[in-house]
């Protein structure tokens, strides 16, 4: 949010607002603590070759947490021998706009998240800082002292959270550092980790993998000096070999003889955090040539879309966890979740019984790539006599744009007792899918419209004229993508559950929903002509879309 702040006294310089650079609005995370390879320890600088072949040089930097309470009668001790330079940074993602007082005088008003002030001069000594919510000076968010020394630069950073149950308490982080001019054609960059729900991170160069920062934990900061130039910085989950999952990439231009501070702030997981301030990089230019740098934009997505489908016909309702965090509960057979945003990288998916979370049905690791949609389908059967073992099938979803007047449909065969099938159009006998075996899937593109599809036994070389197992009426809208899951039992009387064969149609693209399992066999049609319908199949998972019976042609 761009914000003009009121000038309170002649001694205070104009505040230049900055906006936290958010990740794409289309991709947000859904669970907290999602980076893998989390390591404990203090921030460390790592040597690298840099883009100009010069080794980055560590420089001193210190950070001090200011206690959140103090005796308000504390006497201020000023050092009359000189002045300290102080600025304020608001990096508490769930805190409202605030007013800031120093030594009893309001110096900044209506300061929003992502704002960094210019440096202002103040007599060296202990500075009493009070932060109140804008419009209500009786509500104190913070009160404490900040010791300062003459001819020293300080960034007083509001970090942590004010909400009840905060992972990181609200407090002031006082950063002390030198803004002296780096050498010719060199730039100094300080990284400050103030993202409350992010574990330790590494920062590497996209061009060659060299490490700039190693194991920067929440509240830590570190400096590195690099050759001036253009860089793509990769923020990663901390790992021993500095090759953890890339959280985000940012393009930066660093000018020679300048110093910068990059605040990594906001929430990695906005869906279950107290605000929607998404993770991003806020960069300020600290030296005299400019108060702030230009705004950065994340150049790569850190999340992707993932959904879960329960197509195991004899499995009970289940809960689904991603990396140890529950994402769906009480998911019944025939349910397909909405797409949930998940972080890229190697993810662990666990399925447990809904009525006994301590009993694991199955779990597997899934490698998730950016800019890709996935369906994780629970398939097969539970029990010792299963024809097909219970497992998680990871499907890559093609939800790319479809050309005008067309629609895309995929068939996924998940009926444990059905042989390979063909899918033909009833009116024309055209074959859409040929010889789809259990566990297999495939896409095709057809003109948008209403279709009656015949599910047939695959006769292998018999011109796709096998016996019709089921007939399904579908309406396929222009520009949309659908998945038709063939599930249930062809012969439920001989199988461990009475879940009969049917087709579950999911509209996968943005405006879509999910049907119940539908279909009709030559011997089973209802009076309405709309086909056999599983009234017992409901979307019981949370948050799952409500099943709706599809429109029959």
XYZ file of C-alpha atoms in Angstrom:
553
model
C 0.000 0.000 0.000
C 1.464 3.367 -0.989
C 1.073 5.732 1.948
C 1.904 9.382 2.533
C 2.776 9.987 6.169
C 2.201 13.275 7.967
C 5.244 15.322 8.922
C 5.008 15.856 12.685
C 8.022 17.997 13.578
C 10.610 19.971 11.661
C 13.295 17.625 12.942
C 11.766 14.587 11.257
C 12.505 13.848 7.638
C 9.824 12.820 5.167
C 8.818 9.146 5.340
C 9.082 7.269 2.082
C 6.597 4.376 1.971
C 7.621 0.952 0.734
C 5.385 -1.937 -0.172
C 6.206 -5.513 0.722
C 6.549 -7.356 -2.529
C 3.919 -10.071 -2.450
C 3.959 -13.396 -4.286
C 1.533 -13.837 -7.154
C -2.109 -13.550 -6.030
C -2.798 -16.709 -8.016
C -0.461 -18.817 -5.935
C -0.492 -18.798 -2.162
C 0.490 -21.361 0.339
C -1.904 -23.262 2.505
C 0.118 -24.633 5.445
C 2.664 -23.210 7.827
C 6.244 -24.364 8.366
C 6.402 -25.655 4.822
C 10.077 -25.316 3.979
C 12.061 -28.513 4.207
C 15.563 -28.946 5.527
C 15.062 -26.548 8.415
C 18.272 -25.992 10.355
C 18.863 -24.210 13.627
C 21.654 -21.767 14.345
C 22.761 -18.235 13.690
C 23.049 -16.597 10.320
C 26.342 -17.202 8.555
C 27.819 -15.595 5.487
C 29.125 -17.921 2.828
C 31.791 -17.091 0.289
C 30.853 -17.199 -3.370
C 32.388 -16.127 -6.622
C 29.769 -13.452 -7.380
C 28.708 -12.523 -10.877
C 31.853 -10.582 -11.547
C 34.273 -13.133 -10.164
C 34.923 -11.249 -6.912
C 34.428 -12.986 -3.575
C 31.728 -11.347 -1.412
C 33.108 -9.852 1.784
C 31.329 -10.244 5.147
C 30.853 -7.057 7.157
C 29.835 -6.521 10.747
C 26.189 -6.227 11.671
C 24.405 -6.614 14.952
C 20.806 -7.042 16.036
C 19.232 -6.542 19.441
C 15.740 -7.467 20.558
C 14.154 -4.691 22.560
C 12.046 -5.949 25.498
C 8.341 -5.449 24.992
C 7.775 -3.928 28.450
C 9.533 -1.300 30.510
C 9.078 1.044 33.436
C 7.556 4.153 31.875
C 9.298 6.379 34.391
C 12.772 5.499 33.042
C 14.929 8.585 32.737
C 16.366 9.183 29.269
C 20.157 9.464 29.296
C 21.334 11.509 26.341
C 24.858 11.606 24.976
C 25.383 15.262 24.189
C 28.600 14.506 22.269
C 26.818 13.497 19.084
C 23.787 12.319 17.218
C 22.561 8.856 16.279
C 20.720 8.106 13.031
C 17.471 6.183 13.498
C 14.799 4.910 11.140
C 11.643 2.839 11.649
C 10.561 -0.254 9.679
C 7.078 -1.798 10.081
C 7.436 -5.536 9.338
C 4.772 -7.035 11.627
C 2.442 -8.678 9.070
C -0.694 -8.786 11.239
C -0.276 -5.441 13.002
C -2.517 -2.524 12.027
C -1.291 0.902 10.994
C 0.524 2.495 13.915
C 1.826 5.787 15.287
C 5.389 5.944 16.608
C 6.564 8.162 19.470
C 10.171 8.683 20.503
C 10.928 10.280 23.862
C 7.289 11.308 24.225
C 6.913 13.011 20.843
C 4.921 11.503 17.980
C 7.260 11.381 14.985
C 5.408 9.090 12.570
C 1.664 8.636 12.066
C -0.394 6.001 10.272
C 2.605 3.773 9.456
C 1.499 0.697 7.524
C 3.054 -2.740 7.117
C 5.940 -2.601 4.669
C 6.885 1.017 5.404
C 10.519 2.020 6.041
C 11.322 5.599 7.025
C 14.374 7.620 6.110
C 17.034 8.043 8.761
C 16.469 10.876 11.225
C 18.917 12.387 13.676
C 18.384 12.021 17.419
C 20.664 12.813 20.384
C 22.574 9.646 21.253
C 21.508 7.790 24.391
C 18.502 5.734 25.440
C 15.496 6.392 23.248
C 12.075 5.616 24.697
C 9.890 4.222 21.910
C 6.126 3.817 22.144
C 3.966 2.340 19.379
C 0.200 2.798 19.420
C -2.547 1.871 16.984
C -3.442 4.693 14.643
C -6.572 6.489 15.809
C -6.353 5.153 19.359
C -3.344 6.392 21.280
C -4.555 4.613 24.409
C -3.873 1.197 22.829
C -0.161 0.554 23.258
C 1.266 -2.118 20.995
C 4.798 -1.725 22.302
C 6.758 0.346 24.796
C 10.472 0.007 25.447
C 13.898 1.616 25.293
C 16.400 1.584 22.462
C 19.996 2.435 23.458
C 21.901 4.388 20.803
C 25.436 5.635 20.364
C 26.706 8.689 18.545
C 27.558 8.502 14.854
C 25.864 5.096 14.521
C 22.986 4.070 12.270
C 20.010 2.108 13.652
C 16.994 0.482 12.047
C 14.256 -0.108 14.622
C 12.160 -2.875 13.108
C 8.699 -3.840 14.351
C 8.498 -7.600 13.869
C 6.499 -10.592 15.098
C 2.745 -10.803 15.524
C 0.149 -9.150 17.717
C -2.579 -11.783 17.286
C -3.486 -14.209 20.037
C -1.495 -17.418 19.722
C 1.283 -15.722 17.748
C 4.194 -17.905 16.712
C 6.545 -14.969 17.208
C 5.696 -12.227 19.739
C 5.572 -8.601 18.668
C 8.803 -6.816 19.549
C 11.312 -4.331 18.218
C 14.432 -5.636 16.526
C 17.163 -3.007 16.654
C 19.649 -3.368 13.812
C 22.968 -1.600 14.078
C 25.282 -1.340 11.116
C 27.615 0.766 9.092
C 26.336 2.676 6.102
C 29.846 3.548 5.029
C 30.369 3.559 1.295
C 31.603 0.202 -0.052
C 34.556 0.079 -2.382
C 34.410 1.229 -5.960
C 31.994 -0.854 -8.077
C 30.897 -2.769 -4.970
C 27.556 -2.944 -3.142
C 26.764 -4.082 0.380
C 23.510 -5.944 1.073
C 22.107 -6.813 4.493
C 19.479 -9.570 4.715
C 17.012 -9.413 7.628
C 14.718 -12.406 8.254
C 11.411 -11.175 9.742
C 8.893 -13.680 8.337
C 7.157 -15.172 11.427
C 6.198 -18.504 9.875
C 9.358 -19.130 7.841
C 12.192 -21.327 9.095
C 15.854 -20.632 8.396
C 16.741 -19.769 4.819
C 19.724 -19.773 2.496
C 20.128 -17.249 -0.303
C 21.913 -18.316 -3.480
C 22.607 -16.861 -6.902
C 20.426 -18.313 -9.650
C 23.224 -17.900 -12.186
C 25.702 -20.281 -10.598
C 24.315 -21.548 -7.282
C 26.867 -19.649 -5.194
C 25.763 -19.036 -1.612
C 25.357 -15.466 -0.344
C 23.742 -16.241 3.020
C 23.676 -19.533 4.886
C 21.137 -20.473 7.571
C 19.567 -17.092 8.301
C 17.024 -17.735 11.053
C 14.057 -15.606 12.092
C 15.296 -12.380 13.678
C 18.827 -12.764 12.314
C 20.566 -10.465 9.867
C 23.833 -10.535 7.959
C 25.772 -8.433 5.456
C 27.637 -9.371 2.315
C 29.553 -7.217 -0.141
C 29.303 -8.102 -3.827
C 30.279 -6.555 -7.153
C 27.707 -4.059 -8.402
C 25.409 -5.422 -11.087
C 22.213 -7.351 -11.796
C 21.428 -10.468 -9.765
C 18.688 -13.055 -9.420
C 18.530 -14.082 -5.764
C 17.045 -17.435 -4.755
C 15.557 -17.707 -1.259
C 15.714 -21.367 -0.196
C 14.885 -23.537 2.761
C 18.080 -23.967 4.756
C 19.923 -27.220 4.140
C 23.396 -28.591 4.767
C 24.269 -28.373 1.071
C 22.369 -25.101 0.420
C 20.161 -26.781 -2.183
C 16.805 -26.644 -0.379
C 13.512 -25.813 -2.043
C 13.443 -22.391 -3.704
C 10.837 -20.265 -1.930
C 11.140 -17.344 -4.329
C 13.430 -15.660 -6.817
C 13.937 -11.905 -6.967
C 15.739 -9.810 -9.562
C 17.804 -7.001 -8.054
C 20.027 -4.280 -9.448
C 22.776 -3.209 -7.057
C 24.581 0.030 -7.769
C 28.209 0.586 -6.910
C 29.197 2.350 -3.685
C 25.713 1.814 -2.192
C 24.371 -0.139 0.799
C 21.010 -1.933 0.895
C 18.818 -3.785 3.390
C 16.555 -6.603 2.154
C 13.780 -7.504 4.612
C 12.329 -10.995 4.042
C 8.888 -10.598 5.591
C 5.220 -11.480 5.442
C 3.671 -14.932 5.711
C 4.673 -17.981 3.716
C 1.267 -19.450 4.525
C -1.406 -16.768 4.404
C -4.375 -19.173 4.402
C -3.922 -20.184 8.032
C -2.222 -17.055 9.313
C -3.913 -14.024 10.882
C -3.473 -11.776 7.823
C -3.050 -12.017 4.056
C 0.342 -10.258 3.996
C 2.171 -12.714 1.768
C 5.882 -13.468 1.863
C 8.044 -11.105 -0.105
C 11.229 -9.056 -0.221
C 11.293 -5.402 0.821
C 14.479 -3.618 -0.237
C 15.638 -0.253 1.047
C 18.630 1.674 -0.212
C 20.394 2.773 2.951
C 23.058 5.160 1.732
C 22.765 8.842 0.947
C 22.210 8.455 -2.777
C 18.608 7.369 -2.224
C 16.162 6.522 0.536
C 14.748 3.433 -1.132
C 15.355 1.132 -4.030
C 12.786 0.337 -6.662
C 10.180 -2.271 -5.896
C 10.981 -5.902 -6.593
C 8.684 -8.552 -8.007
C 9.049 -12.275 -7.434
C 10.142 -13.805 -10.723
C 9.145 -17.394 -9.984
C 6.197 -19.009 -8.293
C 6.875 -20.774 -5.010
C 3.603 -22.649 -4.921
C 1.522 -24.855 -7.100
C -2.045 -26.199 -7.065
C -2.860 -29.603 -5.636
C -6.140 -31.390 -4.998
C -7.130 -34.777 -3.611
C -9.648 -37.310 -4.972
C -10.927 -40.291 -2.963
C -11.595 -43.130 -5.431
C -10.892 -46.190 -3.297
C -14.301 -47.939 -3.326
C -13.920 -49.882 -0.063
C -11.883 -47.377 1.932
C -13.536 -45.472 4.802
C -13.518 -41.716 5.178
C -10.006 -40.385 5.598
C -7.986 -37.332 6.626
C -5.208 -35.960 4.424
C -2.006 -34.297 5.645
C 0.722 -32.494 3.724
C 4.131 -32.399 5.397
C 2.496 -33.214 8.710
C -0.190 -30.527 8.454
C -3.860 -31.521 8.084
C -5.308 -30.095 4.869
C -8.508 -32.148 4.442
C -10.702 -33.928 6.963
C -13.374 -36.618 6.753
C -13.027 -37.176 3.002
C -15.461 -39.789 1.709
C -15.390 -41.946 -1.421
C -16.269 -39.924 -4.518
C -15.024 -36.630 -3.099
C -12.715 -34.366 -5.091
C -11.327 -31.376 -3.261
C -10.863 -27.919 -4.630
C -7.326 -27.069 -5.637
C -5.232 -26.174 -2.618
C -2.017 -24.203 -2.869
C 1.070 -26.136 -1.868
C 4.780 -25.291 -1.865
C 6.982 -26.652 -4.597
C 9.536 -29.340 -3.819
C 9.442 -32.798 -2.301
C 6.237 -33.070 -0.272
C 5.067 -35.844 2.039
C 1.389 -36.824 1.813
C -0.175 -38.946 4.525
C -3.622 -40.578 4.603
C -5.099 -41.517 7.986
C -8.480 -42.834 9.091
C -10.985 -40.058 9.782
C -12.179 -41.728 12.973
C -8.677 -42.753 14.098
C -6.018 -40.219 13.167
C -3.346 -42.474 14.656
C -3.916 -45.129 11.988
C -2.029 -44.414 8.771
C -3.579 -45.913 5.634
C -0.716 -44.910 3.360
C 1.837 -42.185 2.759
C 4.156 -41.257 -0.051
C 6.539 -38.563 -1.185
C 5.504 -36.467 -4.183
C 7.795 -34.149 -6.117
C 5.836 -30.978 -6.905
C 7.007 -28.510 -9.527
C 6.094 -24.854 -9.892
C 3.448 -23.757 -12.395
C 1.951 -27.280 -12.455
C -1.409 -28.526 -11.166
C -1.695 -31.937 -9.542
C -4.420 -34.392 -8.551
C -3.517 -36.913 -5.853
C -5.986 -39.780 -6.279
C -6.507 -42.389 -3.575
C -7.000 -45.563 -5.588
C -7.106 -49.334 -5.140
C -8.533 -51.219 -2.202
C -7.812 -51.608 1.486
C -7.588 -55.088 2.982
C -5.524 -58.221 2.440
C -7.640 -59.621 -0.418
C -7.411 -56.500 -2.593
C -7.221 -56.965 -6.353
C -5.445 -53.616 -6.571
C -3.488 -52.347 -3.549
C -4.423 -49.033 -1.982
C -2.068 -46.315 -3.204
C -1.808 -42.631 -4.024
C -1.702 -41.881 -7.728
C -0.100 -38.529 -8.594
C -1.555 -37.026 -11.777
C -0.250 -33.949 -13.597
C -3.218 -31.831 -14.617
C -3.283 -29.921 -17.893
C -5.373 -26.857 -17.092
C -3.823 -24.711 -19.787
C -5.963 -22.568 -22.050
C -8.170 -24.398 -24.533
C -8.774 -22.948 -27.970
C -12.124 -21.363 -28.809
C -15.157 -23.625 -29.280
C -13.294 -26.585 -27.746
C -13.065 -28.373 -24.434
C -10.515 -30.753 -22.934
C -11.453 -33.968 -21.158
C -9.379 -36.591 -19.393
C -10.382 -40.122 -18.426
C -8.792 -41.768 -15.371
C -9.447 -45.499 -14.885
C -9.654 -46.318 -11.164
C -12.152 -49.193 -11.048
C -10.261 -52.078 -9.380
C -12.240 -54.922 -10.982
C -12.625 -53.458 -14.479
C -10.439 -54.458 -17.391
C -9.126 -51.963 -19.936
C -11.828 -49.766 -21.443
C -12.541 -47.760 -24.577
C -14.587 -44.570 -24.588
C -16.666 -43.783 -27.660
C -19.211 -41.132 -28.640
C -22.665 -42.719 -28.826
C -23.928 -40.674 -31.770
C -20.911 -41.049 -34.064
C -19.022 -44.096 -32.696
C -15.877 -41.938 -32.744
C -13.283 -43.230 -30.287
C -12.098 -40.737 -27.682
C -9.953 -43.136 -25.653
C -8.630 -46.548 -26.636
C -7.489 -49.270 -24.248
C -7.274 -47.314 -20.989
C -6.021 -49.756 -18.342
C -6.478 -49.527 -14.587
C -4.369 -46.665 -13.210
C -3.911 -45.056 -16.611
C -5.233 -41.737 -17.889
C -5.195 -39.564 -20.959
C -6.467 -36.264 -22.399
C -8.270 -35.410 -25.612
C -9.761 -32.199 -26.996
C -13.231 -32.138 -28.556
C -15.717 -29.474 -29.704
C -17.722 -28.092 -26.781
C -21.250 -29.434 -26.474
C -23.411 -32.236 -25.104
C -22.280 -35.826 -25.439
C -23.413 -39.314 -24.589
C -20.276 -41.350 -23.948
C -20.144 -45.135 -23.994
C -17.688 -46.914 -21.686
C -16.837 -50.202 -23.423
C -14.774 -53.302 -22.781
C -11.547 -52.958 -24.714
C -11.560 -55.698 -27.343
C -7.960 -55.050 -28.465
C -8.034 -54.628 -32.212
C -11.802 -55.108 -32.597
C -12.505 -51.512 -33.733
C -13.611 -50.386 -30.269
C -16.993 -52.108 -30.483
C -16.835 -54.026 -27.189
C -19.786 -54.424 -24.883
C -21.042 -51.173 -23.356
C -20.375 -51.213 -19.616
C -21.839 -47.791 -18.893
C -23.275 -44.775 -20.682
C -22.610 -41.260 -19.384
C -24.264 -37.987 -20.443
C -22.000 -34.963 -20.152
C -22.173 -31.287 -21.065
C -18.730 -29.886 -21.872
C -18.476 -26.101 -21.813
C -16.325 -24.099 -24.186
C -12.796 -23.378 -22.960
C -13.004 -25.672 -19.929
C -11.102 -28.778 -18.822
C -12.701 -31.834 -17.229
C -11.596 -35.076 -15.619
C -13.824 -38.155 -15.719
C -12.842 -40.654 -13.013
C -14.135 -44.153 -13.725
C -14.470 -45.764 -10.294
C -16.369 -48.203 -8.121
C -16.971 -51.903 -8.741
C -18.377 -53.459 -11.907
C -19.524 -56.445 -9.834
C -20.162 -55.115 -6.305
C -21.825 -58.363 -5.208
C -18.478 -60.131 -5.559
C -16.367 -57.325 -4.133
C -15.673 -56.055 -0.586
C -18.027 -53.070 -0.900
C -21.343 -52.323 -2.616
C -19.976 -49.254 -4.369
C -21.117 -49.776 -7.938
C -19.263 -48.616 -11.035
C -19.788 -45.002 -12.057
C -18.123 -41.947 -13.531
C -17.193 -38.929 -11.420
C -16.891 -35.808 -13.587
C -14.822 -32.905 -12.284
C -14.593 -29.533 -14.000
C -10.954 -28.697 -13.379
C -10.652 -25.121 -14.562
C -11.430 -21.997 -12.555
C -15.196 -21.944 -12.849
C -15.582 -25.653 -12.293
C -17.309 -27.907 -9.810
C -17.529 -31.631 -9.247
C -20.374 -33.975 -10.077
C -21.396 -37.032 -8.152
C -20.645 -40.437 -9.626
C -23.103 -40.805 -12.473
C -23.873 -43.121 -15.324
C -26.336 -45.639 -16.622
C -25.918 -49.168 -17.788
C -28.109 -50.723 -20.486
C -30.118 -52.478 -17.768
C -30.267 -49.656 -15.188
C -32.017 -46.404 -16.134
C -34.242 -44.250 -13.991
C -37.498 -42.675 -15.121
C -35.948 -39.259 -15.669
C -33.517 -40.575 -18.226
C -30.647 -38.825 -16.471
C -28.929 -42.069 -15.552
C -27.941 -43.985 -12.466
C -26.917 -41.710 -9.601
C -25.066 -42.509 -6.384
C -27.060 -40.641 -3.750
C -24.639 -41.906 -1.120
C -21.651 -40.202 -2.741
C -21.109 -36.855 -1.092
C -18.267 -34.388 -0.786
C -17.589 -34.795 2.915
C -14.046 -33.485 2.946
C -13.289 -29.999 4.214
C -12.856 -27.738 2.290
C -14.528 -29.624 -0.539
C -16.955 -28.506 -3.183
C -20.551 -29.640 -2.942
C -21.385 -32.367 -5.405
C -24.104 -31.493 -7.884
C -25.855 -33.847 -10.229
C -24.757 -32.913 -13.757
C -27.188 -31.698 -16.363
C -28.219 -34.544 -18.601
C -28.634 -34.059 -22.307
